[in-house]
PDB file of C-alpha atoms in Angstrom:
ATOM      1  CA  MET A   1     -16.492  21.229  15.971  1.00 47.00           C
ATOM      2  CA  ARG A   2     -14.540  18.565  17.839  1.00 44.00           C
ATOM      3  CA  SER A   3     -13.124  17.164  14.588  1.00 43.00           C
ATOM      4  CA  SER A   4     -11.957  20.631  13.543  1.00 46.00           C
ATOM      5  CA  SER A   5     -10.260  21.159  16.900  1.00 46.00           C
ATOM      6  CA  THR A   6      -8.585  17.767  16.636  1.00 40.00           C
ATOM      7  CA  LEU A   7      -7.349  18.584  13.148  1.00 38.00           C
ATOM      8  CA  LEU A   8      -5.911  21.928  14.247  1.00 43.00           C
ATOM      9  CA  PHE A   9      -4.242  20.312  17.248  1.00 39.00           C
ATOM     10  CA  GLY A  10      -2.729  17.683  14.978  1.00 42.00           C
ATOM     11  CA  ILE A  11      -1.332  20.339  12.661  1.00 44.00           C
ATOM     12  CA  PHE A  12       0.069  22.185  15.680  1.00 45.00           C
ATOM     13  CA  LEU A  13       1.850  19.050  16.870  1.00 43.00           C
ATOM     14  CA  LEU A  14       3.186  18.368  13.391  1.00 44.00           C
ATOM     15  CA  PHE A  15       4.916  21.722  13.150  1.00 44.00           C
ATOM     16  CA  ILE A  16       5.891  22.339  16.764  1.00 44.00           C
ATOM     17  CA  LEU A  17       7.144  19.020  18.091  1.00 45.00           C
ATOM     18  CA  PRO A  18      10.577  17.880  16.936  1.00 46.00           C
ATOM     19  CA  PHE A  19      10.888  14.772  14.804  1.00 45.00           C
ATOM     20  CA  HIS A  20      12.387  11.743  16.491  1.00 45.00           C
ATOM     21  CA  ASP A  21      12.333   9.280  13.586  1.00 47.00           C
ATOM     22  CA  ALA A  22      15.467  10.384  11.749  1.00 48.00           C
ATOM     23  CA  LEU A  23      17.092   7.071  12.599  1.00 46.00           C
ATOM     24  CA  VAL A  24      14.356   5.246  10.660  1.00 62.00           C
ATOM     25  CA  VAL A  25      16.323   5.388   7.443  1.00 78.00           C
ATOM     26  CA  PRO A  26      16.277   3.525   4.132  1.00 84.00           C
ATOM     27  CA  LEU A  27      18.565   0.557   3.597  1.00 84.00           C
ATOM     28  CA  SER A  28      21.026   2.714   1.639  1.00 86.00           C
ATOM     29  CA  ALA A  29      21.594   4.912   4.712  1.00 90.00           C
ATOM     30  CA  ALA A  30      21.611   1.950   7.091  1.00 92.00           C
ATOM     31  CA  LYS A  31      24.380   0.296   5.054  1.00 94.00           C
ATOM     32  CA  PRO A  32      26.480   3.205   3.755  1.00 96.00           C
ATOM     33  CA  THR A  33      29.566   1.085   3.079  1.00 96.00           C
ATOM     34  CA  GLU A  34      27.591  -0.894   0.510  1.00 96.00           C
ATOM     35  CA  SER A  35      25.507   1.926  -0.959  1.00 97.00           C
ATOM     36  CA  LEU A  36      28.540   4.194  -1.439  1.00 97.00           C
ATOM     37  CA  MET A  37      30.901   1.589  -2.873  1.00 97.00           C
ATOM     38  CA  GLY A  38      32.277   2.909  -6.152  1.00 97.00           C
ATOM     39  CA  VAL A  39      31.293   6.527  -5.460  1.00 98.00           C
ATOM     40  CA  SER A  40      34.573   8.398  -5.923  1.00 97.00           C
ATOM     41  CA  LEU A  41      34.921  12.093  -5.153  1.00 98.00           C
ATOM     42  CA  PRO A  42      37.917  14.429  -5.371  1.00 97.00           C
ATOM     43  CA  LYS A  43      39.570  15.730  -2.230  1.00 97.00           C
ATOM     44  CA  VAL A  44      39.597  19.498  -1.799  1.00 97.00           C
ATOM     45  CA  ASN A  45      43.233  20.574  -1.726  1.00 93.00           C
ATOM     46  CA  PHE A  46      43.781  23.557   0.551  1.00 92.00           C
ATOM     47  CA  ASP A  47      47.477  23.765  -0.258  1.00 85.00           C
ATOM     48  CA  ASN A  48      46.926  25.609  -3.544  1.00 74.00           C
ATOM     49  CA  ASP A  49      44.445  27.978  -5.159  1.00 67.00           C
ATOM     50  CA  ALA A  50      43.532  25.732  -8.076  1.00 60.00           C
ATOM     51  CA  ASN A  51      40.084  24.244  -8.558  1.00 64.00           C
ATOM     52  CA  ASN A  52      41.859  20.827  -8.340  1.00 62.00           C
ATOM     53  CA  LEU A  53      39.486  18.826 -10.481  1.00 65.00           C
ATOM     54  CA  GLY A  54      42.130  18.121 -13.110  1.00 65.00           C
ATOM     55  CA  ALA A  55      44.254  15.102 -13.841  1.00 65.00           C
ATOM     56  CA  ASP A  56      46.176  15.542 -10.592  1.00 77.00           C
ATOM     57  CA  ALA A  57      43.070  15.376  -8.388  1.00 88.00           C
ATOM     58  CA  GLU A  58      43.138  12.772  -5.623  1.00 94.00           C
ATOM     59  CA  TYR A  59      39.901  10.792  -5.485  1.00 96.00           C
ATOM     60  CA  VAL A  60      38.369   8.912  -2.575  1.00 97.00           C
ATOM     61  CA  ASP A  61      36.104   5.890  -3.051  1.00 97.00           C
ATOM     62  CA  ILE A  62      33.834   6.515  -0.071  1.00 97.00           C
ATOM     63  CA  GLY A  63      32.474   2.982   0.264  1.00 97.00           C
ATOM     64  CA  ALA A  64      35.924   1.461   0.000  1.00 95.00           C
ATOM     65  CA  GLU A  65      37.264   3.905   2.600  1.00 93.00           C
ATOM     66  CA  LEU A  66      34.477   3.030   5.027  1.00 95.00           C
ATOM     67  CA  GLY A  67      35.160  -0.640   4.466  1.00 90.00           C
ATOM     68  CA  ARG A  68      38.759  -0.056   5.504  1.00 81.00           C
ATOM     69  CA  SER A  69      37.819   1.624   8.800  1.00 60.00           C
ATOM     70  CA  GLY A  70      39.770   0.169  11.663  1.00 57.00           C
ATOM     71  CA  ALA A  71      40.584   0.883  15.273  1.00 50.00           C
ATOM     72  CA  THR A  72      44.056   1.775  16.492  1.00 51.00           C
ATOM     73  CA  ASP A  73      45.513   1.744  19.983  1.00 50.00           C
ATOM     74  CA  ASN A  74      44.254   5.295  20.510  1.00 52.00           C
ATOM     75  CA  SER A  75      40.890   5.271  18.749  1.00 55.00           C
ATOM     76  CA  SER A  76      37.738   3.295  18.071  1.00 71.00           C
ATOM     77  CA  GLY A  77      38.192   3.612  14.317  1.00 88.00           C
ATOM     78  CA  ARG A  78      34.914   5.471  13.752  1.00 97.00           C
ATOM     79  CA  THR A  79      34.399   7.591  10.660  1.00 97.00           C
ATOM     80  CA  MET A  80      31.780  10.328  10.349  1.00 98.00           C
ATOM     81  CA  VAL A  81      30.538  11.115   6.859  1.00 98.00           C
ATOM     82  CA  VAL A  82      28.608  14.365   6.430  1.00 98.00           C
ATOM     83  CA  PHE A  83      26.500  14.689   3.293  1.00 98.00           C
ATOM     84  CA  GLY A  84      26.227  18.431   3.009  1.00 98.00           C
ATOM     85  CA  THR A  85      23.930  20.276   0.669  1.00 98.00           C
ATOM     86  CA  HIS A  86      25.185  22.964  -1.727  1.00 98.00           C
ATOM     87  CA  ALA A  87      27.757  25.467  -0.481  1.00 98.00           C
ATOM     88  CA  GLY A  88      25.273  28.327  -0.078  1.00 98.00           C
ATOM     89  CA  ASP A  89      22.676  26.370   1.891  1.00 98.00           C
ATOM     90  CA  PHE A  90      21.688  26.636   5.566  1.00 97.00           C
ATOM     91  CA  ASN A  91      22.199  22.913   6.148  1.00 98.00           C
ATOM     92  CA  THR A  92      25.806  22.819   4.952  1.00 98.00           C
ATOM     93  CA  ILE A  93      26.564  25.939   6.963  1.00 98.00           C
ATOM     94  CA  GLU A  94      25.073  24.477  10.148  1.00 98.00           C
ATOM     95  CA  TYR A  95      26.787  21.128   9.624  1.00 98.00           C
ATOM     96  CA  MET A  96      30.109  22.972   9.405  1.00 98.00           C
ATOM     97  CA  GLN A  97      29.317  25.147  12.420  1.00 98.00           C
ATOM     98  CA  LYS A  98      28.325  22.146  14.523  1.00 98.00           C
ATOM     99  CA  VAL A  99      31.251  19.938  13.503  1.00 98.00           C
ATOM    100  CA  ARG A 100      33.624  22.828  14.228  1.00 98.00           C
ATOM    101  CA  ALA A 101      32.104  23.465  17.673  1.00 98.00           C
ATOM    102  CA  PHE A 102      31.812  19.797  18.659  1.00 98.00           C
ATOM    103  CA  LEU A 103      35.058  18.494  17.157  1.00 98.00           C
ATOM    104  CA  PRO A 104      36.807  17.807  20.507  1.00 97.00           C
ATOM    105  CA  LYS A 105      33.745  15.951  21.857  1.00 97.00           C
ATOM    106  CA  LEU A 106      33.219  14.019  18.603  1.00 97.00           C
ATOM    107  CA  GLU A 107      36.684  12.629  19.157  1.00 96.00           C
ATOM    108  CA  SER A 108      36.747  12.197  22.951  1.00 96.00           C
ATOM    109  CA  LYS A 109      33.144  11.078  23.532  1.00 96.00           C
ATOM    110  CA  GLY A 110      32.117   9.832  20.097  1.00 97.00           C
ATOM    111  CA  GLY A 111      35.293   7.946  19.286  1.00 96.00           C
ATOM    112  CA  ILE A 112      35.487   9.586  15.852  1.00 97.00           C
ATOM    113  CA  ASP A 113      38.975   9.856  14.401  1.00 96.00           C
ATOM    114  CA  ARG A 114      38.077  10.631  10.796  1.00 97.00           C
ATOM    115  CA  ILE A 115      35.568  12.955   9.147  1.00 98.00           C
ATOM    116  CA  LEU A 116      34.662  12.907   5.459  1.00 98.00           C
ATOM    117  CA  PHE A 117      32.713  16.097   4.761  1.00 98.00           C
ATOM    118  CA  ILE A 118      30.983  16.171   1.370  1.00 98.00           C
ATOM    119  CA  VAL A 119      29.669  19.409  -0.115  1.00 98.00           C
ATOM    120  CA  ASN A 120      27.588  19.605  -3.284  1.00 98.00           C
ATOM    121  CA  GLY A 121      29.857  22.184  -4.865  1.00 98.00           C
ATOM    122  CA  GLU A 122      33.075  22.829  -6.730  1.00 97.00           C
ATOM    123  CA  PRO A 123      36.368  22.842  -4.774  1.00 97.00           C
ATOM    124  CA  ASP A 124      36.702  26.641  -4.950  1.00 97.00           C
ATOM    125  CA  GLN A 125      33.200  27.027  -3.472  1.00 98.00           C
ATOM    126  CA  ILE A 126      34.058  24.649  -0.637  1.00 98.00           C
ATOM    127  CA  LYS A 127      37.299  26.492   0.068  1.00 97.00           C
ATOM    128  CA  LEU A 128      35.436  29.794   0.267  1.00 98.00           C
ATOM    129  CA  LEU A 129      32.791  28.440   2.646  1.00 98.00           C
ATOM    130  CA  ALA A 130      35.385  26.743   4.848  1.00 98.00           C
ATOM    131  CA  ASP A 131      37.278  30.039   5.032  1.00 98.00           C
ATOM    132  CA  LEU A 132      34.133  32.035   5.867  1.00 98.00           C
ATOM    133  CA  LEU A 133      33.303  29.642   8.724  1.00 98.00           C
ATOM    134  CA  ASP A 134      36.866  29.057   9.906  1.00 98.00           C
ATOM    135  CA  PHE A 135      36.206  25.351   9.414  1.00 98.00           C
ATOM    136  CA  PRO A 136      39.134  23.163  10.490  1.00 97.00           C
ATOM    137  CA  THR A 137      40.745  21.566   7.447  1.00 93.00           C
ATOM    138  CA  THR A 138      43.463  19.960   9.551  1.00 89.00           C
ATOM    139  CA  SER A 139      43.501  18.563  13.071  1.00 90.00           C
ATOM    140  CA  ALA A 140      46.174  16.981  15.221  1.00 88.00           C
ATOM    141  CA  SER A 141      43.936  14.093  16.266  1.00 92.00           C
ATOM    142  CA  VAL A 142      41.074  13.855  13.741  1.00 96.00           C
ATOM    143  CA  ASP A 143      41.648  13.268  10.027  1.00 96.00           C
ATOM    144  CA  ILE A 144      39.390  15.774   8.235  1.00 97.00           C
ATOM    145  CA  THR A 145      38.817  15.502   4.485  1.00 97.00           C
ATOM    146  CA  LEU A 146      36.505  17.727   2.466  1.00 98.00           C
ATOM    147  CA  LEU A 147      35.166  16.220  -0.750  1.00 98.00           C
ATOM    148  CA  SER A 148      33.673  17.923  -3.789  1.00 98.00           C
ATOM    149  CA  ASP A 149      30.420  16.538  -5.229  1.00 98.00           C
ATOM    150  CA  PRO A 150      28.915  19.189  -7.547  1.00 98.00           C
ATOM    151  CA  THR A 151      26.145  16.871  -8.796  1.00 98.00           C
ATOM    152  CA  GLY A 152      25.123  15.520  -5.367  1.00 98.00           C
ATOM    153  CA  GLU A 153      25.617  11.900  -6.428  1.00 98.00           C
ATOM    154  CA  ALA A 154      26.933  10.659  -3.086  1.00 98.00           C
ATOM    155  CA  GLY A 155      23.981  12.045  -1.147  1.00 98.00           C
ATOM    156  CA  ARG A 156      21.481  10.437  -3.493  1.00 98.00           C
ATOM    157  CA  LYS A 157      23.294   7.089  -3.201  1.00 98.00           C
ATOM    158  CA  PHE A 158      23.120   7.449   0.581  1.00 97.00           C
ATOM    159  CA  GLY A 159      19.380   8.108   0.349  1.00 97.00           C
ATOM    160  CA  VAL A 160      18.989  11.807   1.168  1.00 97.00           C
ATOM    161  CA  SER A 161      15.732  13.545   0.349  1.00 96.00           C
ATOM    162  CA  ARG A 162      15.719  15.108  -3.095  1.00 96.00           C
ATOM    163  CA  GLY A 163      13.333  17.792  -1.855  1.00 95.00           C
ATOM    164  CA  PHE A 164       9.859  18.909  -2.848  1.00 94.00           C
ATOM    165  CA  ARG A 165       8.513  17.283  -6.052  1.00 94.00           C
ATOM    166  CA  PRO A 166      11.977  16.493  -7.451  1.00 94.00           C
ATOM    167  CA  ASP A 167      10.675  14.933 -10.683  1.00 93.00           C
ATOM    168  CA  ASP A 168       8.172  17.699 -11.487  1.00 94.00           C
ATOM    169  CA  THR A 169       9.755  19.483 -14.450  1.00 93.00           C
ATOM    170  CA  SER A 170       6.925  22.028 -14.595  1.00 94.00           C
ATOM    171  CA  LEU A 171       8.230  23.715 -11.440  1.00 94.00           C
ATOM    172  CA  SER A 172      11.516  25.596 -11.303  1.00 94.00           C
ATOM    173  CA  PRO A 173      14.059  24.499  -8.674  1.00 92.00           C
ATOM    174  CA  PHE A 174      13.634  27.893  -6.980  1.00 93.00           C
ATOM    175  CA  ALA A 175       9.856  27.361  -6.700  1.00 95.00           C
ATOM    176  CA  LYS A 176      10.495  23.961  -5.145  1.00 93.00           C
ATOM    177  CA  GLU A 177      12.999  25.457  -2.715  1.00 92.00           C
ATOM    178  CA  PHE A 178      10.538  28.191  -1.775  1.00 92.00           C
ATOM    179  CA  ALA A 179       7.850  25.575  -1.097  1.00 92.00           C
ATOM    180  CA  SER A 180      10.219  23.656   1.151  1.00 89.00           C
ATOM    181  CA  GLY A 181      11.282  26.867   2.867  1.00 89.00           C
ATOM    182  CA  ILE A 182       7.732  27.724   3.933  1.00 89.00           C
ATOM    183  CA  GLY A 183       7.123  24.205   5.196  1.00 87.00           C
ATOM    184  CA  ILE A 184       5.348  22.549   2.283  1.00 88.00           C
ATOM    185  CA  GLY A 185       6.404  18.951   1.775  1.00 84.00           C
ATOM    186  CA  PRO A 186       7.240  16.224   1.603  1.00 87.00           C
ATOM    187  CA  PRO A 187       9.612  16.342   3.318  1.00 89.00           C
ATOM    188  CA  TRP A 188       7.871  18.137   6.170  1.00 91.00           C
ATOM    189  CA  GLY A 189      10.792  18.843   8.485  1.00 93.00           C
ATOM    190  CA  THR A 190      11.503  22.520   7.780  1.00 95.00           C
ATOM    191  CA  LEU A 191       9.113  24.194  10.224  1.00 95.00           C
ATOM    192  CA  PRO A 192       9.882  21.835  13.136  1.00 95.00           C
ATOM    193  CA  ALA A 193      13.556  22.696  12.622  1.00 96.00           C
ATOM    194  CA  VAL A 194      13.146  26.446  12.029  1.00 97.00           C
ATOM    195  CA  LEU A 195      10.506  27.421  14.600  1.00 97.00           C
ATOM    196  CA  PRO A 196      12.503  26.350  17.701  1.00 96.00           C
ATOM    197  CA  GLY A 197      15.084  28.910  16.621  1.00 97.00           C
ATOM    198  CA  TYR A 198      12.485  31.558  17.456  1.00 98.00           C
ATOM    199  CA  PHE A 199      10.715  29.867  20.374  1.00 98.00           C
ATOM    200  CA  GLY A 200      13.825  28.710  22.216  1.00 98.00           C
ATOM    201  CA  ASP A 201      14.091  25.652  24.433  1.00 97.00           C
ATOM    202  CA  PRO A 202      14.451  25.722  28.237  1.00 97.00           C
ATOM    203  CA  ASP A 203      16.215  22.344  28.104  1.00 96.00           C
ATOM    204  CA  GLY A 204      18.287  23.111  25.010  1.00 96.00           C
ATOM    205  CA  THR A 205      21.964  23.911  24.732  1.00 95.00           C
ATOM    206  CA  ARG A 206      23.604  26.959  23.199  1.00 97.00           C
ATOM    207  CA  GLU A 207      27.344  26.316  23.340  1.00 97.00           C
ATOM    208  CA  TRP A 208      27.648  25.676  19.602  1.00 98.00           C
ATOM    209  CA  ILE A 209      25.426  28.683  18.900  1.00 98.00           C
ATOM    210  CA  GLU A 210      27.595  31.051  20.928  1.00 98.00           C
ATOM    211  CA  THR A 211      30.741  29.551  19.426  1.00 98.00           C
ATOM    212  CA  SER A 212      29.373  30.177  15.928  1.00 98.00           C
ATOM    213  CA  LEU A 213      28.059  33.644  16.778  1.00 98.00           C
ATOM    214  CA  LYS A 214      31.514  34.538  18.062  1.00 98.00           C
ATOM    215  CA  GLN A 215      33.186  33.251  14.892  1.00 98.00           C
ATOM    216  CA  GLY A 216      30.758  35.214  12.735  1.00 98.00           C
ATOM    217  CA  GLN A 217      31.145  38.364  14.809  1.00 98.00           C
ATOM    218  CA  LEU A 218      34.954  38.201  14.617  1.00 97.00           C
ATOM    219  CA  ALA A 219      34.592  37.766  10.843  1.00 98.00           C
ATOM    220  CA  GLY A 220      32.545  40.977  10.701  1.00 98.00           C
ATOM    221  CA  ARG A 221      29.099  39.470  10.186  1.00 98.00           C
ATOM    222  CA  TRP A 222      25.951  41.156  11.525  1.00 98.00           C
ATOM    223  CA  PRO A 223      24.211  41.116  13.962  1.00 98.00           C
ATOM    224  CA  ALA A 224      26.903  41.272  16.637  1.00 98.00           C
ATOM    225  CA  ILE A 225      25.303  40.388  19.980  1.00 98.00           C
ATOM    226  CA  LEU A 226      28.299  39.285  22.042  1.00 98.00           C
ATOM    227  CA  GLU A 227      30.628  41.328  24.202  1.00 98.00           C
ATOM    228  CA  LEU A 228      34.117  39.906  23.720  1.00 98.00           C
ATOM    229  CA  ASP A 229      37.178  40.349  25.905  1.00 97.00           C
ATOM    230  CA  ASP A 230      39.674  42.605  24.130  1.00 95.00           C
ATOM    231  CA  ARG A 231      42.588  40.571  25.438  1.00 95.00           C
ATOM    232  CA  ASP A 232      41.740  36.997  24.459  1.00 94.00           C
ATOM    233  CA  GLY A 233      38.455  37.224  22.543  1.00 94.00           C
ATOM    234  CA  SER A 234      36.533  35.196  25.125  1.00 96.00           C
ATOM    235  CA  ILE A 235      32.803  35.799  25.530  1.00 98.00           C
ATOM    236  CA  VAL A 236      32.081  38.254  28.348  1.00 98.00           C
ATOM    237  CA  SER A 237      28.325  38.495  27.844  1.00 98.00           C
ATOM    238  CA  ASN A 238      25.509  37.808  25.411  1.00 98.00           C
ATOM    239  CA  LYS A 239      22.592  40.185  24.828  1.00 98.00           C
ATOM    240  CA  PHE A 240      20.255  37.259  25.420  1.00 98.00           C
ATOM    241  CA  ASP A 241      21.595  37.108  28.988  1.00 98.00           C
ATOM    242  CA  ASP A 242      19.239  40.051  29.607  1.00 98.00           C
ATOM    243  CA  ALA A 243      16.108  38.348  28.286  1.00 98.00           C
ATOM    244  CA  PRO A 244      13.100  39.065  30.569  1.00 97.00           C
ATOM    245  CA  LEU A 245      10.692  36.768  32.428  1.00 97.00           C
ATOM    246  CA  GLY A 246      13.387  34.244  33.276  1.00 98.00           C
ATOM    247  CA  LEU A 247      13.973  33.425  29.616  1.00 98.00           C
ATOM    248  CA  ASN A 248      17.636  34.308  30.100  1.00 98.00           C
ATOM    249  CA  GLU A 249      17.969  31.136  32.178  1.00 98.00           C
ATOM    250  CA  TRP A 250      16.780  28.855  29.370  1.00 98.00           C
ATOM    251  CA  GLY A 251      19.309  26.545  27.783  1.00 98.00           C
ATOM    252  CA  ARG A 252      18.550  28.086  24.394  1.00 98.00           C
ATOM    253  CA  ARG A 253      16.829  31.449  24.607  1.00 98.00           C
ATOM    254  CA  PRO A 254      14.066  32.575  22.202  1.00 98.00           C
ATOM    255  CA  PHE A 255      15.491  34.069  18.976  1.00 98.00           C
ATOM    256  CA  GLU A 256      19.060  33.047  19.893  1.00 98.00           C
ATOM    257  CA  LEU A 257      19.422  30.411  17.184  1.00 98.00           C
ATOM    258  CA  ALA A 258      17.383  32.556  14.796  1.00 98.00           C
ATOM    259  CA  THR A 259      19.947  35.338  15.297  1.00 98.00           C
ATOM    260  CA  LEU A 260      22.775  33.012  14.270  1.00 98.00           C
ATOM    261  CA  ARG A 261      20.806  31.991  11.185  1.00 98.00           C
ATOM    262  CA  LEU A 262      20.194  35.650  10.343  1.00 98.00           C
ATOM    263  CA  GLN A 263      23.935  36.234  10.634  1.00 98.00           C
ATOM    264  CA  SER A 264      24.563  33.346   8.223  1.00 98.00           C
ATOM    265  CA  LEU A 265      21.819  34.471   5.837  1.00 98.00           C
ATOM    266  CA  ILE A 266      23.073  38.037   5.491  1.00 98.00           C
ATOM    267  CA  GLY A 267      26.814  37.551   5.865  1.00 98.00           C
ATOM    268  CA  ILE A 268      27.244  34.323   3.894  1.00 98.00           C
ATOM    269  CA  GLN A 269      24.293  33.256   1.779  1.00 98.00           C
ATOM    270  CA  ILE A 270      23.190  36.621   0.406  1.00 98.00           C
ATOM    271  CA  LYS A 271      26.611  38.280   0.329  1.00 98.00           C
ATOM    272  CA  HIS A 272      28.365  35.371  -1.403  1.00 98.00           C
ATOM    273  CA  TRP A 273      25.489  33.751  -3.312  1.00 98.00           C
ATOM    274  CA  SER A 274      27.015  34.338  -6.750  1.00 98.00           C
ATOM    275  CA  LYS A 275      30.084  32.337  -5.692  1.00 98.00           C
ATOM    276  CA  LEU A 276      28.368  29.676  -3.569  1.00 98.00           C
ATOM    277  CA  LYS A 277      25.217  28.869  -5.578  1.00 98.00           C
ATOM    278  CA  PRO A 278      24.913  25.297  -6.885  1.00 98.00           C
ATOM    279  CA  VAL A 279      26.180  24.440 -10.343  1.00 97.00           C
ATOM    280  CA  ASP A 280      23.607  21.635 -10.675  1.00 97.00           C
ATOM    281  CA  ASP A 281      19.933  22.608 -10.227  1.00 95.00           C
ATOM    282  CA  ARG A 282      19.176  19.280  -8.527  1.00 96.00           C
ATOM    283  CA  CYS A 283      21.376  20.353  -5.618  1.00 97.00           C
ATOM    284  CA  LEU A 284      19.315  23.475  -4.952  1.00 96.00           C
ATOM    285  CA  THR A 285      16.547  21.346  -3.424  1.00 95.00           C
ATOM    286  CA  GLN A 286      18.456  18.236  -2.347  1.00 97.00           C
ATOM    287  CA  HIS A 287      18.816  17.781   1.409  1.00 97.00           C
ATOM    288  CA  GLY A 288      21.664  16.210   3.350  1.00 98.00           C
ATOM    289  CA  GLY A 289      22.442  13.741   6.086  1.00 98.00           C
ATOM    290  CA  CYS A 290      25.230  12.091   8.005  1.00 98.00           C
ATOM    291  CA  THR A 291      26.408   8.722   9.212  1.00 98.00           C
ATOM    292  CA  VAL A 292      28.987   7.333  11.611  1.00 97.00           C
ATOM    293  CA  VAL A 293      30.586   4.045  10.622  1.00 97.00           C
ATOM    294  CA  GLY A 294      32.375   1.745  13.031  1.00 96.00           C
ATOM    295  CA  GLU A 295      35.606  -0.181  12.639  1.00 92.00           C
ATOM    296  CA  ASP A 296      33.783  -3.103  10.994  1.00 92.00           C
ATOM    297  CA  GLY A 297      32.283  -0.854   8.314  1.00 93.00           C
ATOM    298  CA  SER A 298      28.749  -0.949   9.708  1.00 95.00           C
ATOM    299  CA  ALA A 299      26.694   2.144  10.522  1.00 96.00           C
ATOM    300  CA  VAL A 300      26.586   3.090  14.192  1.00 96.00           C
ATOM    301  CA  TYR A 301      24.402   6.128  13.502  1.00 97.00           C
ATOM    302  CA  SER A 302      22.605   7.491  10.435  1.00 97.00           C
ATOM    303  CA  TRP A 303      20.524  10.601   9.854  1.00 97.00           C
ATOM    304  CA  LEU A 304      18.627  12.076   6.905  1.00 97.00           C
ATOM    305  CA  ASP A 305      17.659  15.759   6.906  1.00 97.00           C
ATOM    306  CA  LYS A 306      13.911  16.291   6.512  1.00 95.00           C
ATOM    307  CA  GLY A 307      13.994  19.964   5.566  1.00 95.00           C
ATOM    308  CA  LEU A 308      15.876  23.231   5.769  1.00 96.00           C
ATOM    309  CA  CYS A 309      17.902  23.590   8.996  1.00 97.00           C
ATOM    310  CA  ASP A 310      16.988  20.006   9.970  1.00 97.00           C
ATOM    311  CA  VAL A 311      20.542  19.140  10.998  1.00 97.00           C
ATOM    312  CA  PRO A 312      21.042  16.667  13.867  1.00 97.00           C
ATOM    313  CA  ASP A 313      21.732  17.844  17.397  1.00 97.00           C
ATOM    314  CA  MET A 314      25.316  16.771  18.011  1.00 98.00           C
ATOM    315  CA  ASN A 315      24.511  16.104  21.667  1.00 97.00           C
ATOM    316  CA  ASP A 316      21.985  13.519  20.471  1.00 96.00           C
ATOM    317  CA  VAL A 317      24.587  12.062  18.111  1.00 97.00           C
ATOM    318  CA  LEU A 318      27.090  11.756  20.972  1.00 97.00           C
ATOM    319  CA  GLU A 319      24.464  10.113  23.171  1.00 96.00           C
ATOM    320  CA  GLU A 320      23.764   7.534  20.475  1.00 95.00           C
ATOM    321  CA  LEU A 321      27.468   6.876  19.986  1.00 95.00           C
ATOM    322  CA  SER A 322      28.090   6.385  23.691  1.00 91.00           C
ATOM    323  CA  GLU A 323      25.456   3.670  24.110  1.00 82.00           C
TER     324      GLU A 323
END
């Protein structure tokens, strides 16, 4: 009886407690300048409507770019590289939402003056997603470049998880994605990332969530839970402000993050799936990650997603960068 109780408690801890070992990464992620040398991807050109993968495409050798990182009088010369998943995936959406919400702090507190954001999709898919999320493609102080990687090569070179049973040809990619979505692994990080969206966190933060809910609401996505000022669009109130039993005072209220994810699911993933779905089946199950490289080309921070929605907390990233 005791052994059964211990087993159940262990399973509970596995799925409820957040993972803290994302910084224990393979050598490829610990040394991104080396592992990504020679990986060239085309820039997404937002100045025209073309797919821009033709002869005129401008390519970026990621490893070489990271090796050329350097500080200026006004910056620390840090570059963030985001290895998104495919354009219709939760992880890419949340990476974009978080980078958009935290951009001023990534610069001021994290010392980041350049962001290379890779999406496992064609340029027209990336343009559509960036438009849906109002993702900044230009910035006065941070150089933002979106890169197209339809086959997911850069992420694999970096060392991202390829998902559930990637080499099992007897299973369809959709079956593998379903298994990952319900928490079957490896990797095992989906449920620890998804469940807090329902349970909430008294010590969590919700600024990026409200910022993203507001953007989605202004874009016409459902559910709309914010009351916005008619004059300047600022947030007047949030329906979760009325949560009972003191839950309204939590940093992140129960179901608050889950509501944002529902908004993304219905208004982006389902509505635009035919345009955002991956062109390479390997990218349906491949996860993402991110790294921040310093002026000497070495990694200051690296993260590998361990499941759906397992995107790093940008407050944790900023804390690491400030040490």
